[in-house]
Coordinates of C-alpha atoms in Angstrom, one line a residue:
Chain A
M1 CA 111.5 -3.7 135.9
S2 CA 113.2 -7.1 135.8
R3 CA 114.4 -8.6 132.5
R4 CA 111.8 -11.3 132.6
T5 CA 109.0 -8.8 133.2
R6 CA 110.4 -6.6 130.4
I7 CA 110.4 -9.5 127.9
L8 CA 106.9 -10.6 128.9
S9 CA 105.5 -7.1 128.5
H10 CA 107.3 -6.8 125.1
I11 CA 105.7 -10.1 124.0
T12 CA 102.3 -8.9 125.1
L13 CA 102.8 -5.5 123.3
I14 CA 103.9 -7.3 120.1
L15 CA 100.8 -9.6 120.2
V16 CA 98.5 -6.7 120.8
S17 CA 100.1 -4.8 117.9
V18 CA 99.7 -7.8 115.6
I19 CA 96.0 -8.1 116.5
M20 CA 95.5 -4.3 115.9
L21 CA 97.5 -4.2 112.7
T22 CA 96.1 -7.4 111.1
P23 CA 92.9 -5.8 109.7
I24 CA 94.8 -2.8 108.3
Y25 CA 97.3 -5.2 106.7
W26 CA 94.4 -7.2 105.3
V27 CA 92.8 -4.2 103.8
V28 CA 96.1 -3.0 102.2
K29 CA 96.8 -6.5 100.9
T30 CA 93.4 -6.9 99.4
S31 CA 93.6 -3.4 97.8
I32 CA 96.7 -4.4 95.9
S33 CA 95.8 -8.1 95.1
G34 CA 92.0 -8.2 94.9
E35 CA 91.9 -11.5 96.8
N36 CA 88.8 -11.5 98.9
L37 CA 88.3 -13.1 102.3
F38 CA 87.2 -16.5 100.9
T39 CA 90.1 -17.0 98.5
Y40 CA 91.4 -20.6 98.8
P41 CA 94.0 -21.3 99.8
P42 CA 94.3 -18.1 101.9
S43 CA 97.6 -16.4 101.8
I44 CA 99.4 -14.0 104.0
V45 CA 101.5 -12.5 101.2
P46 CA 99.6 -10.9 98.3
H47 CA 99.9 -12.6 94.9
D48 CA 100.8 -10.4 92.0
P49 CA 100.5 -7.1 93.8
N50 CA 99.7 -4.1 91.6
L51 CA 98.0 -0.6 91.8
F52 CA 95.2 -1.5 89.3
Y53 CA 92.4 -1.4 91.9
Y54 CA 93.5 2.1 93.0
V55 CA 93.3 3.3 89.4
Q56 CA 89.9 1.6 89.1
A57 CA 88.6 3.2 92.3
W58 CA 90.0 6.6 91.2
Y59 CA 88.1 6.5 87.9
T60 CA 84.9 4.7 89.0
V61 CA 83.8 7.6 91.2
D62 CA 84.6 11.3 91.0
F63 CA 87.4 10.8 93.5
V64 CA 88.9 14.3 93.2
R65 CA 85.6 15.9 94.0
L66 CA 85.0 13.7 97.0
F67 CA 88.6 14.3 98.2
T68 CA 88.4 18.1 97.8
N69 CA 85.1 18.3 99.5
S70 CA 86.3 16.4 102.5
L71 CA 89.6 18.3 102.6
A72 CA 87.9 21.7 102.4
I73 CA 85.5 20.8 105.2
A74 CA 88.3 19.3 107.3
V75 CA 90.6 22.3 106.9
L76 CA 87.7 24.6 107.8
V77 CA 86.9 22.5 110.9
V78 CA 90.6 22.4 112.0
V79 CA 91.1 26.2 111.6
V80 CA 87.9 27.1 113.4
N81 CA 88.5 24.5 116.1
L82 CA 92.0 26.0 116.8
V83 CA 90.6 29.5 117.1
L84 CA 87.5 28.8 119.2
N85 CA 89.0 26.1 121.4
A86 CA 92.1 28.0 122.2
M87 CA 90.1 31.1 123.0
A88 CA 87.7 29.2 125.2
G89 CA 90.5 27.3 126.9
Y90 CA 92.4 30.5 127.6
A91 CA 89.2 32.1 129.0
L92 CA 88.8 29.1 131.3
T93 CA 92.2 29.7 132.8
K94 CA 91.0 33.0 134.2
H95 CA 88.9 33.6 137.4
F96 CA 85.5 35.0 136.8
P97 CA 82.1 34.8 138.5
G98 CA 80.3 31.6 137.6
K99 CA 83.4 29.8 136.3
G100 CA 82.5 26.6 138.2
M101 CA 79.1 26.6 136.6
V102 CA 80.5 27.1 133.1
L103 CA 82.9 24.2 133.6
G104 CA 80.1 22.0 135.0
F105 CA 77.9 22.9 132.0
L106 CA 80.7 22.1 129.5
L107 CA 81.4 18.8 131.2
A108 CA 77.7 17.9 131.5
S109 CA 77.2 18.6 127.8
M110 CA 80.0 16.1 127.0
M111 CA 77.6 13.4 128.3
I112 CA 75.0 14.1 125.6
P113 CA 75.7 11.9 122.6
F114 CA 75.8 13.7 119.2
H115 CA 73.0 11.5 117.9
A116 CA 70.6 13.0 120.5
T117 CA 71.2 16.4 119.1
I118 CA 70.9 15.6 115.5
I119 CA 67.3 16.8 115.0
P120 CA 67.9 20.2 116.7
A121 CA 71.2 20.5 114.8
Y122 CA 69.4 19.7 111.6
L123 CA 66.7 22.3 112.3
L124 CA 69.3 25.0 113.2
T125 CA 71.3 24.3 110.1
A126 CA 68.2 24.4 108.0
K127 CA 67.1 27.7 109.6
L128 CA 70.6 29.1 108.8
G129 CA 70.1 28.0 105.2
L130 CA 73.2 25.9 105.3
L131 CA 71.8 22.5 104.3
N132 CA 73.7 20.9 101.5
S133 CA 76.7 23.2 101.9
K134 CA 80.2 22.6 103.2
L135 CA 79.7 25.2 105.9
G136 CA 76.6 23.3 107.0
I137 CA 78.6 20.0 107.1
A138 CA 81.4 21.6 109.1
L139 CA 79.2 23.6 111.6
P140 CA 78.6 21.0 114.3
F141 CA 82.3 20.2 114.4
F142 CA 83.5 23.8 115.0
S143 CA 84.3 23.2 118.7
H144 CA 85.1 20.2 120.8
I145 CA 84.9 20.3 124.6
V146 CA 87.7 17.8 124.9
C147 CA 90.0 20.1 123.0
I148 CA 88.9 23.1 125.1
F149 CA 89.9 21.3 128.2
L150 CA 93.1 20.2 126.5
F151 CA 94.0 23.8 125.8
K152 CA 93.0 24.8 129.3
S153 CA 95.3 22.3 130.9
N154 CA 98.2 23.2 128.6
F155 CA 97.7 26.9 129.2
E156 CA 97.6 26.3 133.0
A157 CA 100.9 24.5 132.8
I158 CA 102.6 27.6 131.4
P159 CA 104.1 29.7 134.2
S160 CA 101.9 32.6 135.1
S161 CA 104.9 34.9 135.2
L162 CA 105.2 34.6 131.4
V163 CA 101.6 35.9 131.0
Q164 CA 102.4 38.7 133.5
A165 CA 105.6 39.6 131.7
A166 CA 103.7 39.8 128.4
R167 CA 101.1 42.0 130.0
L168 CA 103.9 44.3 131.2
D169 CA 105.4 44.2 127.8
G170 CA 102.2 45.7 126.4
L171 CA 100.4 42.7 124.9
S172 CA 96.6 42.5 124.8
E173 CA 95.0 39.3 125.9
L174 CA 94.5 38.2 122.3
R175 CA 98.2 38.8 121.6
I176 CA 99.1 36.9 124.7
L177 CA 97.1 34.0 123.4
T178 CA 98.6 34.1 119.9
R179 CA 102.2 35.1 120.7
I180 CA 102.8 33.4 124.0
M181 CA 100.3 30.7 124.8
L182 CA 99.8 29.0 121.5
P183 CA 103.5 28.8 120.5
L184 CA 104.1 27.2 124.0
S185 CA 101.3 24.7 123.6
R186 CA 102.4 22.8 120.5
P187 CA 101.2 19.5 121.9
A188 CA 97.7 20.9 122.4
V189 CA 97.7 22.4 119.0
A190 CA 98.8 19.1 117.4
T191 CA 96.2 17.2 119.3
N192 CA 93.5 19.6 118.4
I193 CA 94.5 19.4 114.7
I194 CA 94.6 15.6 114.7
L195 CA 91.3 15.1 116.6
S196 CA 89.3 17.7 114.7
F197 CA 90.7 16.5 111.3
I198 CA 89.9 12.9 112.0
W199 CA 86.4 13.6 113.5
S200 CA 85.6 15.7 110.5
W201 CA 87.2 13.5 107.9
N202 CA 85.6 10.3 109.1
D203 CA 82.1 11.5 109.9
F204 CA 79.4 9.8 108.0
L205 CA 76.1 10.4 109.8
W206 CA 75.9 14.2 109.7
P207 CA 76.9 14.6 106.1
L208 CA 74.4 11.9 105.2
I209 CA 71.7 14.0 106.8
V210 CA 72.6 17.4 105.4
V211 CA 74.0 16.5 102.0
R212 CA 71.4 16.3 99.2
S213 CA 73.4 16.5 96.0
P214 CA 76.4 14.5 94.9
D215 CA 78.6 17.6 94.4
Q216 CA 78.7 18.1 98.2
E217 CA 79.4 14.5 99.0
T218 CA 82.4 13.7 101.3
M219 CA 84.7 10.6 101.2
P220 CA 82.7 8.4 103.6
L221 CA 79.5 9.1 101.6
G222 CA 81.4 8.4 98.4
L223 CA 82.5 5.1 99.9
V224 CA 78.9 4.1 100.6
S225 CA 77.8 5.1 97.1
F226 CA 80.7 3.1 95.7
L227 CA 79.7 0.0 97.8
A228 CA 76.1 0.3 96.7
S229 CA 76.8 0.7 93.0
F230 CA 79.7 -1.7 92.6
E231 CA 79.2 -4.9 94.5
D232 CA 81.6 -7.1 92.8
T233 CA 84.8 -5.0 93.1
T234 CA 86.6 -6.3 96.2
G235 CA 90.0 -4.9 95.2
A236 CA 88.7 -1.5 94.2
L237 CA 86.5 -1.2 97.3
Y238 CA 89.5 -1.9 99.6
A239 CA 91.6 0.5 97.5
F240 CA 89.0 3.1 98.1
C241 CA 89.0 2.4 101.8
V242 CA 92.8 2.9 101.9
L243 CA 92.4 6.2 100.1
V244 CA 89.8 7.3 102.6
V245 CA 91.9 6.4 105.6
L246 CA 95.3 7.6 104.2
P247 CA 94.9 11.4 104.9
S248 CA 93.9 10.8 108.5
M249 CA 96.9 8.5 109.0
L250 CA 99.2 11.0 107.4
V251 CA 98.0 13.8 109.6
F252 CA 98.4 11.6 112.7
L253 CA 101.9 10.5 111.7
L254 CA 103.0 14.1 111.0
A255 CA 101.9 15.3 114.5
Q256 CA 102.0 12.1 116.5
K257 CA 105.0 13.2 118.7
D258 CA 103.3 16.4 119.9
F259 CA 99.9 14.5 120.0
I260 CA 101.2 12.0 122.6
R261 CA 102.7 14.8 124.7
G262 CA 99.4 16.6 124.4
L263 CA 97.5 13.7 125.8
T264 CA 99.8 13.3 128.7
T265 CA 100.2 17.0 129.6
G266 CA 97.1 17.3 131.7
A267 CA 97.9 14.1 133.5
T268 CA 101.3 15.2 134.7
K269 CA 100.5 18.8 135.6
G270 CA 100.8 19.3 139.4
Chain B
M1 CA 112.8 58.1 136.6
A2 CA 110.0 58.8 139.0
T3 CA 108.8 58.9 142.6
V4 CA 106.6 56.1 143.9
E5 CA 104.1 56.5 146.7
F6 CA 101.9 54.0 148.6
S7 CA 99.1 55.8 150.4
S8 CA 97.0 53.7 152.9
L9 CA 97.5 50.8 150.5
V10 CA 95.3 47.8 151.3
K11 CA 95.0 44.3 149.7
K12 CA 92.3 41.9 150.5
Y13 CA 91.6 38.4 149.2
G14 CA 87.9 38.1 149.9
P15 CA 87.5 38.8 153.6
L16 CA 91.2 38.2 154.3
E17 CA 93.3 41.4 154.5
V18 CA 96.9 40.7 153.7
V19 CA 98.3 44.2 153.4
H20 CA 97.1 46.6 156.1
S21 CA 97.1 50.3 155.1
I22 CA 100.7 50.8 154.1
D23 CA 102.2 54.2 153.6
L24 CA 105.6 54.6 151.9
A25 CA 107.2 57.3 149.8
I26 CA 110.1 56.3 147.5
R27 CA 112.3 59.1 146.2
D28 CA 113.3 59.6 142.6
G29 CA 116.2 57.3 141.7
E30 CA 116.2 55.6 145.0
F31 CA 116.9 51.9 145.5
V32 CA 114.4 50.6 148.0
V33 CA 114.3 46.9 149.2
L34 CA 111.1 45.4 150.7
V35 CA 112.3 42.6 153.0
G36 CA 110.5 40.3 155.2
P37 CA 109.6 36.6 155.8
S38 CA 107.4 34.6 153.4
G39 CA 103.8 35.8 153.4
C40 CA 104.5 39.2 154.8
G41 CA 103.0 41.0 151.8
K42 CA 106.1 42.4 150.2
S43 CA 105.5 40.6 146.8
T44 CA 101.8 41.6 146.9
C45 CA 102.8 45.3 147.3
L46 CA 105.2 44.9 144.3
R47 CA 102.6 43.3 142.2
M48 CA 100.1 46.0 143.0
L49 CA 102.6 48.5 142.0
A50 CA 103.1 46.6 138.7
G51 CA 99.4 46.4 138.2
L52 CA 99.3 42.7 138.3
E53 CA 97.1 42.7 141.4
E54 CA 94.1 44.8 142.0
I55 CA 94.3 47.3 144.8
S56 CA 91.6 46.8 147.5
G57 CA 92.1 50.2 149.1
G58 CA 94.3 53.3 149.2
K59 CA 96.4 54.7 146.3
I60 CA 99.6 54.1 144.4
L61 CA 101.2 57.1 142.8
I62 CA 104.0 57.0 140.2
D63 CA 105.5 60.4 139.6
G64 CA 102.6 62.0 141.4
Q65 CA 100.0 60.3 139.2
I66 CA 97.5 57.8 140.7
V67 CA 97.9 54.6 138.8
N68 CA 95.2 52.4 140.5
E69 CA 93.2 52.1 137.3
I70 CA 96.0 52.2 134.8
E71 CA 96.9 49.0 132.9
P72 CA 100.3 47.4 133.6
R73 CA 101.5 48.2 130.1
D74 CA 100.7 51.9 130.5
R75 CA 102.6 52.4 133.9
N76 CA 106.0 52.6 132.2
I77 CA 107.5 50.1 134.6
A78 CA 109.6 47.0 134.0
M79 CA 109.8 44.0 136.2
V80 CA 112.3 41.2 136.6
F81 CA 110.6 38.0 137.9
Q82 CA 111.9 35.4 140.3
D83 CA 111.8 32.7 137.5
Y84 CA 113.0 35.3 134.9
A85 CA 109.9 34.8 132.8
L86 CA 111.8 34.6 129.5
Y87 CA 109.8 33.5 126.5
P88 CA 111.3 30.1 125.8
H89 CA 110.3 30.1 122.2
M90 CA 112.2 33.3 121.4
S91 CA 115.9 34.0 121.2
V92 CA 117.6 36.4 123.6
Y93 CA 117.4 39.2 121.0
E94 CA 113.7 38.5 120.5
N95 CA 113.1 38.4 124.2
M96 CA 114.7 41.8 124.7
A97 CA 113.1 43.4 121.6
F98 CA 109.6 41.9 122.2
S99 CA 108.2 44.8 124.3
L100 CA 109.6 47.4 122.0
Q101 CA 107.8 45.9 119.0
Y102 CA 104.5 46.6 120.7
R103 CA 105.4 50.1 121.7
G104 CA 105.8 51.5 118.2
F105 CA 109.6 51.5 118.0
N106 CA 111.1 51.1 114.5
K107 CA 113.5 48.2 113.8
K108 CA 116.6 50.4 113.8
E109 CA 115.8 51.9 117.2
I110 CA 115.0 48.4 118.6
K111 CA 118.3 47.1 117.3
T112 CA 120.2 50.0 118.8
R113 CA 118.5 49.7 122.2
V114 CA 119.0 45.9 122.4
A115 CA 122.7 46.2 121.3
A116 CA 123.3 48.8 124.0
A117 CA 121.6 46.8 126.7
A118 CA 123.5 43.6 125.5
T119 CA 126.8 45.4 125.7
T120 CA 126.0 46.7 129.2
L121 CA 125.1 43.3 130.5
G122 CA 127.7 41.3 128.5
L123 CA 125.1 39.5 126.4
T124 CA 126.3 40.4 122.9
D125 CA 127.5 36.9 122.1
L126 CA 124.3 35.3 123.4
L127 CA 121.7 37.2 121.4
D128 CA 121.0 34.3 119.0
R129 CA 120.6 31.7 121.8
R130 CA 117.3 30.4 123.3
P131 CA 116.8 30.8 127.1
K132 CA 117.2 27.0 127.6
Q133 CA 120.8 27.3 126.2
L134 CA 121.7 29.8 128.9
S135 CA 123.0 29.4 132.5
G136 CA 121.0 30.7 135.4
G137 CA 123.1 33.9 135.6
Q138 CA 122.9 34.5 131.9
R139 CA 119.1 34.2 132.0
Q140 CA 119.0 36.6 134.9
R141 CA 121.0 39.1 132.9
V142 CA 118.7 38.6 129.9
A143 CA 115.7 39.3 132.2
M144 CA 117.4 42.5 133.3
G145 CA 118.2 43.4 129.7
R146 CA 114.6 43.0 128.8
A147 CA 113.8 45.5 131.5
I148 CA 116.5 48.0 130.6
V149 CA 115.7 48.3 126.9
R150 CA 112.3 49.7 127.8
D151 CA 113.9 52.6 129.6
P152 CA 111.2 52.5 132.2
Q153 CA 110.4 55.0 135.0
V154 CA 110.6 52.3 137.7
F155 CA 112.4 49.0 137.9
L156 CA 110.7 46.2 139.9
F157 CA 112.6 43.1 141.0
D158 CA 110.7 40.2 142.6
E159 CA 113.3 38.0 144.4
P160 CA 115.4 37.9 141.2
L161 CA 118.4 36.1 142.7
S162 CA 116.6 33.4 144.7
N163 CA 117.1 30.7 142.0
L164 CA 120.8 31.2 141.8
D165 CA 123.6 29.5 143.8
A166 CA 125.3 31.5 146.5
K167 CA 128.4 32.4 144.5
L168 CA 126.4 33.7 141.5
R169 CA 124.0 35.5 143.8
G170 CA 127.0 37.5 145.2
S171 CA 128.2 38.5 141.8
M172 CA 124.7 39.3 140.5
R173 CA 124.2 41.5 143.5
I174 CA 127.2 43.6 142.5
E175 CA 125.9 43.7 138.9
I176 CA 122.5 45.0 140.0
K177 CA 124.1 47.6 142.2
K178 CA 126.4 48.8 139.4
L179 CA 123.4 48.9 137.0
H180 CA 121.4 51.0 139.3
R181 CA 124.3 53.4 139.8
R182 CA 124.7 53.7 136.1
L183 CA 121.0 54.1 135.2
G184 CA 119.8 55.9 138.3
V185 CA 116.3 54.5 137.8
T186 CA 114.0 54.3 140.8
T187 CA 114.1 50.7 141.9
V188 CA 111.8 48.6 144.1
Y189 CA 113.4 45.2 145.0
V190 CA 111.7 42.4 146.9
T191 CA 113.6 39.8 148.8
H192 CA 113.5 37.6 151.9
D193 CA 117.3 37.6 152.0
Q194 CA 118.5 40.2 154.4
V195 CA 122.0 40.2 152.9
E196 CA 120.6 41.3 149.6
A197 CA 118.5 43.9 151.4
M198 CA 121.4 45.3 153.4
T199 CA 123.9 45.3 150.5
L200 CA 121.7 46.7 147.7
A201 CA 119.3 49.2 149.4
D202 CA 119.5 52.9 149.8
R203 CA 116.6 52.3 152.2
V204 CA 115.2 49.1 153.6
V205 CA 111.6 48.5 154.2
V206 CA 111.1 45.7 156.8
M207 CA 107.7 44.1 156.5
N208 CA 105.8 41.6 158.7
N209 CA 102.2 40.4 158.6
G210 CA 101.2 42.9 155.9
R211 CA 102.6 45.9 157.8
I212 CA 105.7 48.0 157.6
E213 CA 107.8 47.5 160.7
Q214 CA 110.6 50.0 159.9
V215 CA 111.9 52.1 157.0
G216 CA 115.4 53.2 157.1
T217 CA 118.9 52.9 155.8
P218 CA 120.6 49.5 156.2
E219 CA 122.6 51.0 159.1
Q220 CA 119.5 52.3 160.8
V221 CA 117.6 49.1 160.6
Y222 CA 120.6 47.1 161.8
H223 CA 121.9 49.4 164.6
H224 CA 118.6 51.0 165.6
P225 CA 115.8 48.5 165.2
E226 CA 112.5 50.0 166.1
T227 CA 110.7 46.8 166.9
L228 CA 111.5 43.3 168.2
F229 CA 110.7 41.9 164.9
V230 CA 113.3 44.0 163.0
A231 CA 115.8 43.2 165.7
S232 CA 115.2 39.5 165.4
F233 CA 114.9 39.5 161.5
I234 CA 118.0 41.5 160.6
G235 CA 121.4 40.1 161.3
S236 CA 122.9 36.7 161.2
P237 CA 123.0 35.3 163.8
T238 CA 120.1 37.5 164.9
M239 CA 120.2 39.8 167.9
N240 CA 120.3 38.1 171.3
L241 CA 116.9 38.7 172.9
V242 CA 116.4 37.9 176.5
P243 CA 113.2 38.5 178.6
A244 CA 114.0 40.8 181.5
E245 CA 112.3 42.8 184.2
H246 CA 113.0 46.5 185.0
D247 CA 112.5 47.5 188.6
G248 CA 113.1 51.2 188.0
T249 CA 116.8 51.2 188.4
L250 CA 118.2 47.8 187.5
L251 CA 117.4 45.3 184.8
R252 CA 117.1 41.7 186.1
L253 CA 116.9 38.7 183.9
N254 CA 113.9 36.5 184.5
D255 CA 115.7 34.0 186.6
G256 CA 116.4 36.9 189.0
S257 CA 119.9 35.8 189.6
V258 CA 121.7 37.9 187.0
L259 CA 121.8 41.6 187.0
I260 CA 122.4 43.8 183.9
R261 CA 123.0 47.5 184.5
Q262 CA 121.1 49.7 182.1
P263 CA 121.2 53.4 181.6
E264 CA 118.0 54.6 183.2
N265 CA 116.7 56.5 180.2
K266 CA 116.3 53.1 178.3
A267 CA 113.6 51.8 180.7
A268 CA 112.0 54.7 182.4
Q269 CA 108.9 52.7 183.1
P270 CA 109.3 49.6 185.3
G271 CA 107.9 46.4 183.8
A272 CA 108.5 43.5 181.5
K273 CA 111.1 44.2 178.8
M274 CA 113.1 42.4 176.2
F275 CA 116.8 43.0 176.4
G276 CA 118.9 42.7 173.2
V277 CA 122.5 42.8 172.1
R278 CA 124.1 41.9 168.8
P279 CA 126.4 38.9 168.9
E280 CA 129.3 41.0 167.4
D281 CA 129.0 43.4 170.4
V282 CA 129.6 40.5 172.8
T283 CA 133.1 39.5 173.8
V284 CA 134.6 36.9 176.1
A285 CA 135.3 38.7 179.4
E286 CA 138.8 38.8 180.9
G287 CA 139.5 40.7 184.1
P288 CA 137.1 43.1 185.8
P289 CA 134.5 44.8 183.6
P290 CA 135.4 48.3 182.4
E291 CA 133.1 51.3 183.1
G292 CA 129.9 51.1 181.0
H293 CA 130.0 47.4 180.4
S294 CA 127.9 44.5 181.7
E295 CA 128.6 40.8 181.9
V296 CA 126.6 37.5 182.1
E297 CA 127.8 34.1 183.2
V298 CA 127.1 31.3 180.7
V299 CA 127.9 27.7 180.0
V300 CA 129.0 27.3 176.3
D301 CA 126.7 25.0 174.3
V302 CA 128.2 25.0 170.8
I303 CA 131.2 26.5 169.1
E304 CA 131.1 27.2 165.4
A305 CA 134.5 28.1 163.9
L306 CA 133.8 30.1 160.6
G307 CA 137.4 30.9 159.8
A308 CA 137.2 34.7 159.9
D309 CA 135.6 34.5 163.3
T310 CA 134.0 32.1 165.8
L311 CA 130.4 31.9 167.0
V312 CA 129.9 30.9 170.6
F313 CA 126.3 29.8 171.4
A314 CA 125.2 29.6 175.0
T315 CA 122.0 30.0 177.0
V316 CA 121.1 33.0 179.2
A317 CA 118.1 32.7 181.5
G318 CA 116.6 30.1 179.2
S319 CA 117.1 32.1 176.0
P320 CA 119.7 31.4 173.3
F321 CA 122.6 33.8 173.5
A322 CA 125.4 34.1 170.8
A323 CA 128.7 35.9 170.6
R324 CA 130.8 36.5 167.6
V325 CA 134.4 36.4 168.8
P326 CA 137.9 36.4 167.2
P327 CA 139.0 32.9 166.0
A328 CA 141.9 32.9 168.4
T329 CA 139.4 32.8 171.4
R330 CA 139.9 29.5 173.3
L331 CA 136.6 28.1 174.4
Q332 CA 135.2 24.6 174.6
P333 CA 131.5 23.4 174.7
G334 CA 130.6 22.8 178.3
A335 CA 133.0 25.4 179.6
S336 CA 131.9 28.3 181.8
A337 CA 132.5 31.8 180.5
R338 CA 131.7 35.4 181.2
L339 CA 130.4 37.3 178.2
R340 CA 130.7 41.1 178.2
F341 CA 129.0 43.8 176.2
P342 CA 129.1 47.6 176.3
N343 CA 125.9 49.1 177.7
D344 CA 125.6 51.6 174.9
K345 CA 125.3 48.8 172.4
T346 CA 122.4 47.2 174.1
H347 CA 118.7 47.5 173.1
L348 CA 115.6 47.4 175.2
F349 CA 112.1 46.7 173.9
D350 CA 108.7 46.8 175.5
A351 CA 107.8 43.2 176.0
D352 CA 104.1 43.9 175.3
T353 CA 104.2 46.2 172.3
G354 CA 107.6 45.1 170.9
K355 CA 108.6 48.7 170.4
A356 CA 112.1 49.8 171.0
L357 CA 112.6 52.0 174.1
A358 CA 114.8 55.1 173.5

C-alpha cells in the first residue's frame, strides 16, 4: 500500500469512527451535563460536568433490582449457550448419516426472524409454566445457530491428530470437548460469551411479552418505564442509558481481542 | 509387550477398497516398519491397529486377542503422530502426565513415571515449557515421552520424523533405535522413507496399492526383492531395470544388439523379462570380462560426484542405467564406456507378473 493510499484510508477510518462515536459521546455528555439537544448555544464540551444525574437515575427506579435481574438472565444465557453451542458445534464436526440435512435445517432456521416465532415461543413458555420468570425470559436465547457454526469452524481448525491422541490417551468425547477443544477455541468461547451476553442484555421485546410483574423487569424494560414515568429528566434518562449499555461494553472490551480472532477464524480456515 | 496380527485385513471407504486382505504377523518385541509410497495403505493399517479407523473386514489381534471392537483407549497402545499432536495449552509435564491422569494413576506414580521418561529422553529441563517453546526435535521427544509413560504393549509411529530436517532425522532415528532396544516394546512404524525403514526395522513390510509386496529383513528386501515394485522402490538410486527377452539360453535386450549372459535357472521359461542390477554392483570395465561377469556398452549421460563415490547415469536399450563407482573413476558425459556386473548379482523378473524369478 502506498503512503498516499495509507493516509487516505486512515482519514476515511477516522471520519467513520467520528460518525460512529458521536452519538455515544453525545449520550455520555448529556448524562453528565443534562444539556438537551436544543440547548442554545450548542456546545461540544459539557458545561459543569457532574454525576448528579447518575445518582438521580439510581434512586428514581429500583436500579439494583433491574440490574441483578438482567445480570442473572445474561449469566444463565451465557453459560447455557456455551454448553449447548459447544456440544452442538462438536457434534457437527463428526460424520453421521443425515449430517447435510441437519446443517441445511439449521441454516434454514436462521432465515426465520425471531418475531415470527414469538407466538409459538410464548405458548411454549406458558405451557412450561415459565411466564414471568427469569428462566422463561432466558429460554429462547439458550442457543444461537451463529455460535454453533462458530464453534464448528473453530473445532474443525484444530488438527484431528489432537483429538485422536486424546482418544488414545483415554478421554471420552465429553472430556475431549472440555479438556482439548474448548481450551483451544478461546476466540469462539469469547465470541459466544459476548454475543449471547449482548443479545440477552439488550433484548426488549421478549421480556416485554413474558414479564408481568415489576420484580422480574430487566434493564431495557426499566428504561422504558423510566421514560414513561419521568418525561422531563433529560440528564437522568441519558445517565440511565449509559448504565444500561455499560455492562455490554465492558464485556466486549474484556474479550474483544479473542472476539475479533473468533470472527476471522472461519474465514481463514483452509 | 505383545504380538500383533493382521488377518485378511480389509479397509473400504464406501465402495473403494484401499487395503486388500492383508495378512501379517508381528512378533513380540519386534520393530516392524511399513514402508511404501503415498496412498499405499500403510497409515490406514496403522490407524486400524490403533482403533482410529474402523475395520471393514478381517481381524486385528493384539497378544492373541481380537481388538476389532475394542476402543482405542482400551487397546493399551501408544502412538506418536506425524505432527506430534502435543496439546498446545499444556506444559511438557502435563502433556506426558495427561493420559496417566485418566487411567487412575496417583500423583506420585505419575510424577515418577514422567520423571523417568524425561530422564530417558533428556527432557528434564523442559518439563515446564509449552510445546510452542520447543524445537522440532524436542517436540518429537516429548511425543515419544508421552507414549513411553503409558508403558504400552505396542508402540505405533506414524511418519514421526517427516517434519524434521535431514540432520535431526538422522539423530532421531538413532534415538528411536536406542529406545526400542532399551524398552523392547513391539513397535510398528510407518514411513515412506526407505532409509528410515532400512535402518530401524527388524523386518520391513513393503506395501503398494493396499497390498503387501514383501516382508523380510532389510537385507532380504534389498538383496532379494520378490517383486519389480520392491526392486524399484528400495535403494537409492533404485535398481537398474531393463526390459529384456529370454530366448531359452541367452538374455537379449530389447534392441536385440546387446547380449547379457544369464544363468539358465534364472529364466527357465523363454519370454519377456525385466533384467535388474543394483548400481553399486556395476563397475566401469577395464580389460576382458572375468568369468561370470557381463558387460554393456553405454554412452554416459550425467556424472554426479557425491564425494564418497560417484554416480554414473547412462541409457541402456532406452532405459536409464546407473552405476555407483569409486570417486577416482575418470569418466565424462558423452564418453563411451563399458559397464560390468557380476551375473550372480543380477535379478530377473517376469515382465507380466512382476514376480522375481529364482
